[in-house]
Coordinates of C-alpha atoms and ligand atoms in Angstrom, one line a residue:
M63 CA -17.7 -9.8 -36.3
S64 CA -15.9 -11.4 -33.4
N65 CA -17.0 -11.0 -29.8
K66 CA -14.0 -8.8 -29.2
E67 CA -15.1 -6.4 -31.9
V68 CA -18.3 -6.0 -30.3
N69 CA -16.2 -5.5 -27.2
F70 CA -15.7 -1.7 -27.5
G71 CA -13.1 -2.0 -30.4
I72 CA -10.6 -4.3 -28.7
D73 CA -9.6 -5.9 -32.0
N74 CA -8.6 -2.7 -33.4
A75 CA -6.7 -1.7 -30.3
L76 CA -4.6 -5.0 -30.6
K77 CA -4.0 -4.4 -34.2
I78 CA -2.6 -0.7 -33.4
L79 CA -0.4 -2.3 -30.7
G80 CA 0.8 -5.1 -32.9
V81 CA -0.1 -7.8 -30.5
T82 CA -2.4 -10.1 -32.7
G83 CA -1.8 -13.8 -33.2
L84 CA 1.1 -15.7 -31.5
N85 CA 3.7 -13.4 -30.0
E86 CA 7.2 -14.1 -29.1
G87 CA 7.9 -13.7 -25.4
S88 CA 11.5 -12.7 -25.6
S89 CA 12.4 -9.5 -27.5
I90 CA 15.5 -7.6 -28.0
G91 CA 14.2 -4.4 -29.3
L92 CA 12.2 -5.2 -32.4
T93 CA 13.7 -8.7 -32.7
N94 CA 11.3 -11.4 -31.4
F95 CA 12.2 -14.8 -30.6
S96 CA 11.4 -17.5 -28.1
S97 CA 11.5 -21.1 -27.8
G98 CA 9.5 -21.9 -24.6
E99 CA 6.0 -23.2 -24.1
I100 CA 3.0 -21.2 -25.0
I101 CA 1.3 -19.0 -22.4
E102 CA -2.3 -18.0 -23.3
S103 CA -3.7 -14.8 -21.8
F104 CA -7.4 -14.8 -21.3
S105 CA -9.3 -11.6 -20.4
P106 CA -11.2 -11.5 -17.1
V107 CA -13.7 -9.2 -18.9
D108 CA -15.3 -12.0 -21.1
G109 CA -13.2 -15.0 -20.6
L110 CA -11.9 -14.9 -24.3
L111 CA -8.3 -15.3 -25.4
V112 CA -6.5 -12.0 -25.6
G113 CA -3.4 -13.4 -27.2
K114 CA -0.6 -16.0 -27.0
I115 CA 3.0 -15.7 -26.1
K116 CA 6.0 -18.1 -26.0
Q117 CA 8.0 -18.4 -22.7
T118 CA 11.5 -17.3 -22.4
T119 CA 13.9 -20.3 -21.9
K120 CA 17.3 -20.1 -20.4
A121 CA 18.9 -20.0 -23.7
D122 CA 16.6 -17.2 -24.8
Y123 CA 17.5 -15.4 -21.7
E124 CA 21.2 -15.7 -22.4
K125 CA 20.7 -14.2 -25.8
V126 CA 18.8 -11.2 -24.3
M127 CA 21.4 -10.7 -21.6
E128 CA 24.2 -10.6 -24.1
A129 CA 22.4 -8.0 -26.2
A130 CA 21.6 -5.9 -23.2
T131 CA 25.2 -6.0 -21.9
S132 CA 26.5 -4.9 -25.2
A133 CA 23.9 -2.2 -25.7
F134 CA 24.8 -0.8 -22.3
K135 CA 28.4 0.0 -23.6
T136 CA 26.9 2.4 -26.1
W137 CA 24.0 3.8 -24.2
R138 CA 26.1 4.7 -21.2
T139 CA 28.2 7.0 -23.3
M140 CA 25.4 9.1 -24.8
P141 CA 25.1 12.3 -22.8
A142 CA 22.0 12.1 -20.3
P143 CA 20.1 14.9 -22.0
Q144 CA 20.3 13.1 -25.3
R145 CA 19.0 10.0 -23.6
G146 CA 16.3 12.2 -22.2
E147 CA 15.3 13.2 -25.9
I148 CA 14.8 9.4 -26.6
V149 CA 12.5 9.2 -23.5
R150 CA 10.6 12.3 -24.7
Q151 CA 10.0 10.6 -28.1
F152 CA 8.8 7.4 -26.3
G153 CA 6.6 9.6 -24.2
N154 CA 5.1 11.1 -27.5
K155 CA 4.5 7.6 -29.0
L156 CA 2.6 6.8 -25.8
R157 CA 0.4 10.0 -26.3
E158 CA -0.4 8.7 -29.8
K159 CA -1.3 5.2 -28.6
K160 CA -2.9 6.1 -25.4
E161 CA -6.5 5.0 -26.2
A162 CA -5.4 1.7 -27.8
L163 CA -3.0 0.9 -24.8
G164 CA -5.5 2.0 -22.2
K165 CA -8.0 -0.3 -23.8
L166 CA -5.6 -3.2 -23.8
V167 CA -4.8 -2.7 -20.2
S168 CA -8.5 -2.6 -19.4
Y169 CA -9.3 -5.6 -21.3
E170 CA -6.4 -7.8 -20.3
M171 CA -6.3 -6.8 -16.6
G172 CA -10.0 -5.8 -16.1
K173 CA -9.7 -2.2 -14.6
S174 CA -12.0 0.3 -16.1
Y175 CA -11.1 2.0 -19.4
Q176 CA -10.8 5.4 -17.4
E177 CA -8.2 3.7 -15.0
G178 CA -6.5 2.2 -18.1
L179 CA -6.2 5.5 -19.6
G180 CA -5.0 6.9 -16.2
E181 CA -2.3 4.2 -16.2
V182 CA -1.0 5.3 -19.6
Q183 CA -1.2 8.9 -18.5
E184 CA 1.2 7.9 -15.5
M185 CA 3.6 6.4 -18.1
I186 CA 3.5 9.8 -20.2
D187 CA 3.9 11.7 -16.9
I188 CA 7.1 9.8 -15.8
C189 CA 8.5 10.3 -19.2
D190 CA 8.2 14.0 -18.8
F191 CA 9.6 13.9 -15.4
A192 CA 12.5 11.7 -16.8
V193 CA 13.3 14.1 -19.6
G194 CA 13.6 17.0 -17.0
L195 CA 15.7 14.7 -14.9
S196 CA 18.1 13.9 -17.8
R197 CA 19.6 17.3 -17.1
Q198 CA 19.7 17.1 -13.4
L199 CA 21.5 14.0 -12.5
H200 CA 23.4 16.1 -9.9
G201 CA 26.0 15.1 -7.4
L202 CA 27.5 17.4 -4.7
T203 CA 30.8 19.2 -4.5
M204 CA 32.3 19.1 -1.1
H205 CA 35.1 21.2 0.4
S206 CA 38.3 19.2 0.8
E207 CA 40.2 19.4 4.0
R208 CA 43.6 19.4 2.0
P209 CA 44.7 22.6 0.2
G210 CA 44.7 22.5 -3.7
H211 CA 42.2 19.6 -3.7
R212 CA 38.8 19.5 -5.2
M213 CA 36.2 16.8 -4.0
Y214 CA 32.9 16.0 -5.8
E215 CA 30.6 13.1 -6.5
Q216 CA 29.2 12.0 -9.6
Y217 CA 26.6 9.3 -10.5
H218 CA 27.3 6.7 -13.1
P219 CA 24.8 4.2 -14.5
L220 CA 24.6 0.8 -13.0
G221 CA 24.3 -1.4 -16.0
V222 CA 21.5 -3.8 -16.7
V223 CA 18.4 -3.3 -14.7
G224 CA 16.0 -6.1 -14.2
I225 CA 12.4 -5.2 -13.8
I226 CA 9.7 -7.6 -12.5
S227 CA 6.2 -6.1 -12.5
A228 CA 2.7 -7.2 -11.3
F229 CA -0.5 -7.6 -13.1
N230 CA -2.5 -4.9 -11.4
F231 CA -0.4 -2.1 -13.0
P232 CA 0.8 -3.9 -16.1
V233 CA 2.2 -1.0 -18.0
A234 CA 2.8 2.0 -15.6
V235 CA 5.1 0.5 -13.0
W236 CA 7.5 -0.8 -15.8
A237 CA 7.4 2.8 -17.1
W238 CA 8.3 4.3 -13.7
N239 CA 11.4 2.0 -13.7
T240 CA 12.5 2.0 -17.2
A241 CA 11.9 5.7 -17.9
L242 CA 14.3 6.5 -15.1
A243 CA 16.7 3.9 -15.7
W244 CA 17.0 4.8 -19.3
V245 CA 17.9 8.5 -18.7
C246 CA 20.3 7.3 -15.9
G247 CA 22.2 5.4 -18.7
D248 CA 21.0 1.9 -17.8
V249 CA 19.4 -0.7 -20.0
C250 CA 16.4 -2.8 -19.0
I251 CA 15.2 -6.3 -19.1
W252 CA 11.5 -6.5 -18.2
K253 CA 9.4 -9.5 -17.1
P254 CA 5.8 -8.5 -16.9
S255 CA 3.3 -10.6 -15.0
E256 CA 2.4 -13.8 -16.7
K257 CA -1.2 -12.7 -16.1
T258 CA -0.9 -9.7 -18.5
P259 CA 1.7 -10.7 -21.1
M260 CA 0.1 -8.9 -24.0
C261 CA 0.5 -5.5 -22.2
G262 CA 4.3 -6.3 -22.0
V263 CA 4.4 -7.0 -25.8
A264 CA 2.6 -3.8 -26.6
C265 CA 4.8 -1.6 -24.6
Q266 CA 8.1 -3.3 -25.9
N267 CA 6.8 -2.6 -29.5
I268 CA 6.4 1.0 -28.7
A269 CA 9.7 1.5 -27.0
A270 CA 11.6 -0.7 -29.6
E271 CA 10.3 1.5 -32.5
V272 CA 11.8 4.6 -30.8
F273 CA 15.1 3.0 -30.4
A274 CA 15.1 1.6 -33.9
E275 CA 14.1 5.0 -35.4
N276 CA 17.1 6.5 -33.7
N277 CA 19.5 3.9 -34.8
L278 CA 20.2 2.9 -31.2
P279 CA 21.1 -0.8 -30.2
E280 CA 18.0 -2.9 -29.6
G281 CA 19.3 -4.3 -26.3
I282 CA 18.5 -1.0 -24.4
S283 CA 14.9 -2.3 -24.2
C284 CA 14.4 -6.2 -23.6
L285 CA 11.4 -8.2 -22.7
I286 CA 11.2 -11.7 -21.3
N287 CA 8.2 -13.7 -20.3
G288 CA 7.2 -16.5 -18.0
D289 CA 6.5 -17.2 -14.3
Y290 CA 8.7 -17.0 -11.2
K291 CA 11.3 -19.3 -12.6
V292 CA 12.1 -16.8 -15.5
G293 CA 12.2 -14.0 -12.8
E294 CA 14.8 -16.2 -11.1
F295 CA 17.2 -16.1 -14.0
M296 CA 17.4 -12.4 -13.3
S297 CA 17.4 -12.4 -9.5
K298 CA 20.3 -15.0 -9.4
D299 CA 22.3 -13.2 -12.2
T300 CA 25.4 -11.3 -11.0
R301 CA 25.3 -9.4 -14.3
I302 CA 22.2 -7.6 -13.1
P303 CA 23.2 -5.0 -10.3
L304 CA 19.6 -3.9 -9.5
I305 CA 16.3 -5.8 -9.5
S306 CA 13.2 -3.8 -9.2
A307 CA 10.3 -6.1 -8.2
T308 CA 6.6 -5.3 -7.7
G309 CA 4.2 -7.7 -6.4
S310 CA 3.4 -9.7 -3.1
T311 CA 5.3 -9.6 0.1
K312 CA 5.9 -13.4 -0.5
M313 CA 7.4 -12.9 -3.9
G314 CA 9.4 -9.9 -2.7
K315 CA 10.9 -11.9 0.1
L316 CA 12.3 -14.5 -2.2
V317 CA 13.6 -12.0 -4.8
A318 CA 15.2 -10.0 -1.8
Q319 CA 17.0 -13.1 -0.5
E320 CA 18.2 -14.2 -3.9
V321 CA 19.6 -10.8 -4.8
A322 CA 21.2 -10.2 -1.4
A323 CA 23.0 -13.5 -1.6
R324 CA 24.9 -12.1 -4.5
L325 CA 25.1 -8.7 -2.8
G326 CA 22.9 -7.1 -5.5
K327 CA 20.6 -4.2 -5.0
S328 CA 16.8 -4.7 -5.0
L329 CA 14.1 -2.1 -5.1
L330 CA 10.9 -3.6 -3.7
E331 CA 7.4 -2.4 -3.9
L332 CA 5.3 -5.0 -2.1
G333 CA 1.9 -5.4 -0.4
G334 CA -0.2 -2.7 1.5
N335 CA -2.9 -2.8 4.0
N336 CA -4.0 0.8 3.8
A337 CA -6.1 2.6 6.1
I338 CA -8.2 5.9 6.2
I339 CA -8.6 7.2 9.6
V340 CA -11.8 9.2 10.0
T341 CA -11.9 11.7 12.9
P342 CA -14.9 13.4 14.3
D343 CA -13.8 16.6 12.3
A344 CA -13.9 14.8 8.9
D345 CA -15.7 16.2 5.9
I346 CA -18.2 13.3 5.3
K347 CA -18.6 13.7 1.6
M348 CA -15.0 13.7 0.9
T349 CA -14.5 10.8 3.1
V350 CA -17.1 8.8 1.2
I351 CA -15.5 9.6 -2.3
G352 CA -12.0 8.9 -1.0
A353 CA -13.0 5.6 0.8
V354 CA -15.3 4.2 -2.0
F355 CA -12.8 5.0 -4.7
G356 CA -10.0 3.6 -2.5
A357 CA -11.7 0.4 -1.8
V358 CA -13.4 -0.5 -5.1
G359 CA -11.2 1.3 -7.8
T360 CA -9.3 -1.3 -9.8
A361 CA -11.8 -3.8 -7.9
G362 CA -9.6 -3.3 -4.8
Q363 CA -6.5 -4.6 -6.7
R364 CA -4.2 -1.7 -6.2
C365 CA -1.3 -2.0 -3.8
T366 CA -2.7 1.3 -2.4
S367 CA -6.3 0.2 -2.2
T368 CA -8.2 1.3 1.0
R369 CA -8.7 -1.9 3.0
R370 CA -9.5 -0.4 6.5
L371 CA -11.5 2.6 7.6
I372 CA -10.8 3.4 11.1
I373 CA -13.7 5.5 12.3
H374 CA -14.1 7.5 15.4
E375 CA -17.1 6.1 17.4
S376 CA -18.9 9.4 17.5
I377 CA -19.4 9.4 13.8
Y378 CA -19.2 5.7 13.1
D379 CA -22.8 5.1 12.4
K380 CA -23.0 8.2 10.1
I381 CA -20.0 7.1 8.0
K382 CA -21.2 3.5 7.9
T383 CA -24.6 4.6 6.5
A384 CA -23.1 6.9 3.9
V385 CA -20.6 4.5 2.6
V386 CA -23.1 1.6 2.5
D387 CA -25.5 3.9 0.6
A388 CA -22.7 4.8 -1.9
Y389 CA -22.1 1.1 -2.5
K390 CA -25.7 0.9 -3.7
Q391 CA -24.9 3.1 -6.6
L392 CA -22.0 0.9 -7.8
R393 CA -22.3 -0.5 -11.2
I394 CA -20.4 -3.7 -11.8
G395 CA -19.7 -5.0 -15.3
N396 CA -17.6 -4.8 -18.5
P397 CA -14.8 -2.3 -17.6
L398 CA -14.7 -1.0 -21.2
D399 CA -18.3 0.3 -20.8
E400 CA -17.7 3.7 -19.2
N401 CA -21.1 3.4 -17.3
N402 CA -19.5 0.8 -15.2
H403 CA -17.5 1.6 -11.9
V404 CA -16.1 -1.8 -11.1
G405 CA -14.8 -4.5 -13.5
P406 CA -13.7 -8.1 -12.7
L407 CA -10.9 -9.6 -10.6
I408 CA -7.9 -10.7 -12.6
D409 CA -8.9 -14.4 -12.4
K410 CA -10.8 -17.2 -10.5
D411 CA -8.0 -17.6 -8.0
A412 CA -8.5 -14.1 -7.0
V413 CA -12.3 -14.7 -6.7
K414 CA -11.4 -17.5 -4.4
M415 CA -9.3 -15.4 -2.0
Y416 CA -12.0 -12.8 -2.1
Q417 CA -14.7 -15.5 -1.0
N418 CA -12.2 -16.8 1.6
A419 CA -11.8 -13.3 3.1
L420 CA -15.6 -13.0 3.5
E421 CA -15.8 -16.3 5.2
K422 CA -13.0 -15.7 7.4
V423 CA -14.2 -12.3 8.6
V424 CA -17.5 -13.8 9.5
E425 CA -15.8 -16.7 11.3
E426 CA -13.8 -14.2 13.4
G427 CA -16.9 -12.5 14.5
G428 CA -17.3 -9.8 11.9
N429 CA -20.6 -8.5 10.4
L430 CA -21.1 -8.1 6.8
V431 CA -23.0 -4.9 6.2
V432 CA -22.6 -5.1 2.5
E433 CA -22.7 -8.8 1.7
G434 CA -20.7 -9.1 -1.5
G435 CA -20.9 -12.3 -3.7
V436 CA -19.8 -13.7 -7.1
L437 CA -21.9 -12.5 -10.0
S438 CA -23.1 -14.9 -12.7
G439 CA -25.2 -14.7 -15.8
K440 CA -25.0 -12.4 -18.8
G441 CA -22.1 -10.2 -18.9
Y442 CA -20.4 -12.1 -16.1
E443 CA -19.5 -15.3 -18.0
S444 CA -15.9 -15.0 -17.1
G445 CA -16.7 -15.9 -13.6
C446 CA -14.5 -13.2 -12.3
Y447 CA -17.0 -10.4 -11.3
V448 CA -17.6 -9.9 -7.7
K449 CA -19.6 -7.4 -5.7
P450 CA -17.6 -5.0 -3.4
A451 CA -18.3 -6.0 0.2
I452 CA -18.0 -4.2 3.5
A453 CA -17.5 -5.9 6.9
E454 CA -17.6 -4.5 10.3
A455 CA -14.5 -6.1 12.1
K456 CA -12.0 -5.7 14.8
P457 CA -8.4 -4.4 14.1
N458 CA -6.8 -7.6 15.4
F459 CA -8.7 -10.0 13.3
M460 CA -6.2 -12.1 11.3
I461 CA -8.1 -11.4 8.2
V462 CA -7.9 -7.7 8.7
Q463 CA -4.2 -7.9 9.2
H464 CA -3.8 -9.6 5.9
E465 CA -3.8 -8.1 2.4
T466 CA -6.7 -9.5 0.3
F467 CA -6.3 -8.3 -3.3
A468 CA -10.1 -7.7 -3.7
P469 CA -12.8 -5.1 -2.9
V470 CA -13.3 -6.0 0.8
L471 CA -13.4 -3.0 3.1
Y472 CA -13.2 -3.5 6.9
L473 CA -15.0 -0.8 9.1
L474 CA -13.0 -0.5 12.5
K475 CA -14.1 1.7 15.3
Y476 CA -11.8 3.7 17.6
S477 CA -12.5 5.9 20.7
G478 CA -10.6 8.6 22.4
T479 CA -7.9 10.5 20.6
V480 CA -6.4 10.2 17.1
E481 CA -3.3 8.4 18.9
N482 CA -5.6 5.5 19.3
A483 CA -6.5 5.5 15.6
I484 CA -2.8 5.8 14.6
D485 CA -1.9 2.8 16.8
I486 CA -4.5 0.7 15.0
Q487 CA -3.5 1.9 11.6
N488 CA 0.2 0.9 12.4
E489 CA -0.5 -2.4 13.8
V490 CA -0.3 -4.3 10.6
T491 CA 2.9 -5.7 9.0
Q492 CA 2.6 -3.7 5.8
G493 CA 3.4 0.1 5.5
L494 CA 2.6 1.4 2.1
S495 CA -0.3 4.1 2.1
S496 CA -2.3 5.8 4.8
A497 CA -4.6 8.7 5.1
I498 CA -6.5 10.8 7.5
M499 CA -9.9 12.6 7.0
T500 CA -9.9 15.6 9.3
N501 CA -10.4 19.5 9.4
N502 CA -8.4 19.5 12.7
L503 CA -4.9 20.8 12.1
R504 CA -3.6 19.2 15.3
E505 CA -4.8 15.7 14.3
A506 CA -3.5 16.1 10.9
E507 CA -0.1 17.1 12.0
R508 CA 0.0 14.5 14.6
F509 CA -0.7 11.9 12.0
L510 CA 2.2 13.2 9.9
S511 CA 4.6 13.6 12.7
V512 CA 7.2 11.2 13.9
Q513 CA 4.7 9.5 16.2
G514 CA 2.2 9.3 13.3
S515 CA 1.8 7.0 10.4
D516 CA 4.6 4.6 9.7
C517 CA 3.7 4.3 6.0
G518 CA 5.8 5.5 2.9
I519 CA 2.8 7.5 2.0
A520 CA 0.7 9.6 4.4
N521 CA -2.2 11.8 3.0
V522 CA -4.4 14.4 4.7
N523 CA -8.0 14.8 3.2
I524 CA -7.2 12.4 0.2
G525 CA -7.6 8.7 0.0
T526 CA -4.8 6.1 0.1
S527 CA -4.7 5.4 -3.7
G528 CA -4.1 7.5 -6.8
A529 CA -0.6 8.9 -5.9
E530 CA 1.1 11.3 -8.4
I531 CA 4.3 10.2 -10.1
G532 CA 6.2 13.2 -8.7
G533 CA 6.5 11.9 -5.4
A534 CA 8.7 8.8 -4.3
F535 CA 6.5 5.9 -4.2
G536 CA 6.8 2.9 -1.9
G537 CA 6.6 1.9 1.7
E538 CA 8.0 0.4 4.7
K539 CA 8.0 -2.9 6.7
D540 CA 6.5 -5.8 4.6
T541 CA 6.0 -3.2 1.8
G542 CA 9.8 -3.8 1.2
G543 CA 11.3 -0.3 1.7
G544 CA 11.8 0.7 -1.9
R545 CA 11.0 4.1 -3.5
E546 CA 10.1 4.5 -7.2
S547 CA 9.1 7.2 -9.6
G548 CA 9.6 10.8 -8.4
S549 CA 11.6 12.8 -6.1
D550 CA 15.1 11.5 -6.0
A551 CA 14.1 7.7 -6.6
W552 CA 16.5 8.0 -9.6
K553 CA 19.5 7.5 -7.3
V554 CA 18.7 3.9 -6.9
Y555 CA 19.4 3.4 -10.6
M556 CA 22.9 4.8 -10.4
R557 CA 26.1 4.2 -8.6
R558 CA 27.7 7.1 -6.8
Q559 CA 31.4 7.9 -7.1
T560 CA 33.3 10.2 -4.9
N561 CA 36.2 11.9 -6.8
T562 CA 39.1 13.8 -5.0
I563 CA 41.5 15.6 -7.3
N564 CA 44.7 17.1 -6.2
Y565 CA 46.0 19.8 -8.4
T566 CA 49.1 20.8 -6.5
T567 CA 52.7 19.5 -6.6
E568 CA 52.4 18.1 -3.0
L569 CA 50.8 15.0 -1.8
P570 CA 49.3 16.1 1.6
L571 CA 47.6 13.2 3.3
A572 CA 44.0 13.4 4.9
Q573 CA 43.6 13.5 8.6
G574 CA 46.9 15.4 8.9
I575 CA 48.9 12.1 8.8
K576 CA 52.6 12.6 8.0
F577 CA 54.4 10.1 5.9
N578 CA 57.8 11.5 5.1
L579 CA 60.1 9.5 2.6
Ligands
UN1_815 C1 0.2 -0.4 -7.5 O1 -0.9 -0.7 -7.2 O2 1.2 -1.2 -7.6 O3 -1.1 5.3 -6.1 C2 0.7 1.1 -8.0 C3 -1.7 4.6 -7.0 C4 -1.1 4.4 -8.3 C5 -0.1 3.4 -8.4 C6 -0.4 2.1 -7.6 N1 -0.6 5.6 -8.8 O4 -2.7 4.1 -6.6

């Protein structure tokens, strides 16, 4: 029995998902091929090899692009509700493979099995959402100023959509994009993170099966693999009207510039530096649950992770003690073991960044109230397990202004009114998620008002992470301004056309202009 078999049936999950052995990194539907160098994916859980994959070369990419472009010609003519039917079938396949895929996500990325399942659930939810949407891609009708004229708008698909996703949500973020893009009539090329390539292959296998079963062209779903250089094939490619990119602000700025230089559209979902404001009227128990899950869930590697607690001075000590006590209950270890709350960080570079943050906060005058540290010994052989840490800090510390993708929570104190807390919360360059814990209606409404949080997400009596797919997801400032998943985020995957039809025998001009011939 291999170590992986001992490891909560991961071998079986890999088999169900068809990702054993050497995988090809480029796929057009079920056709797998690649000629690039081999990327090995090691699990942060136990340091063992999850799988191998070949990188996509420029020549491979051209093949993918050709297939995608040609598939678009068929796909765009299929009525949207029929495309929705295909997405419904895809959602059902995800339901069948939920456990296996949740396990692979947990094993390759390191998040808890529960969170792995939750991620697959987000995929299923967005499929359901997209199925309904496929009958609701509405445009408006307007009243023309000219007699006998009709004016309306309609939405057409864009074409080939490029998706670049991050390691921390290795499957859900692709699904948010692709499920919507598909019902909108677009075809997709996906480059998953080079840190979680096997998750990409697993999803591609599931999607491709559905397209094959329906005799649809394979190019509707394409996969490419590699690092940022492979991402660049897409961001510089004028044949791709929209690039949706999730990841660091640094990466997003590069992609945005490349795409803008050719007047393409980009949808960016980048870094966060999310805070919970805790006012004197906060419910302490709810605050602790929200803050601890927000800070240590996914080992602090969500873009929505809680990084700052901005606490009123009158309850500061009480909250500090309650959160520190809660940290004592945390069990850190193999994320496939459901007794554990916190799994490993993605790799050793992430561990270094975590250590660096702890050093920096002390250098700047902060005080570690929960020390943290890297774990070693049995069960921690991968070297990626760290203890969640808490530091008392000041809002203007450089390190507090910076997003560290690790379980480091900063406690910040405010005095006076909620406006002071809101100022602190908005002082950072990122603008993804935010929350307030209060039972005071005035404070809550102030936080949500035009003078309140400047983030894309603002919650009351809920933490910063764990957004539902039904809302538009994304944020402002260094977070990139994009909106994905629910609400009317679908519009970004389509082009709007305004149509005016004259059903008279005259040709009156708009604005009352006379042009007599
Ligand atoms: C991300 O971290 O990139 O709101 C996405 C959440 C999840 C999605 C996070 N639903 O925490």
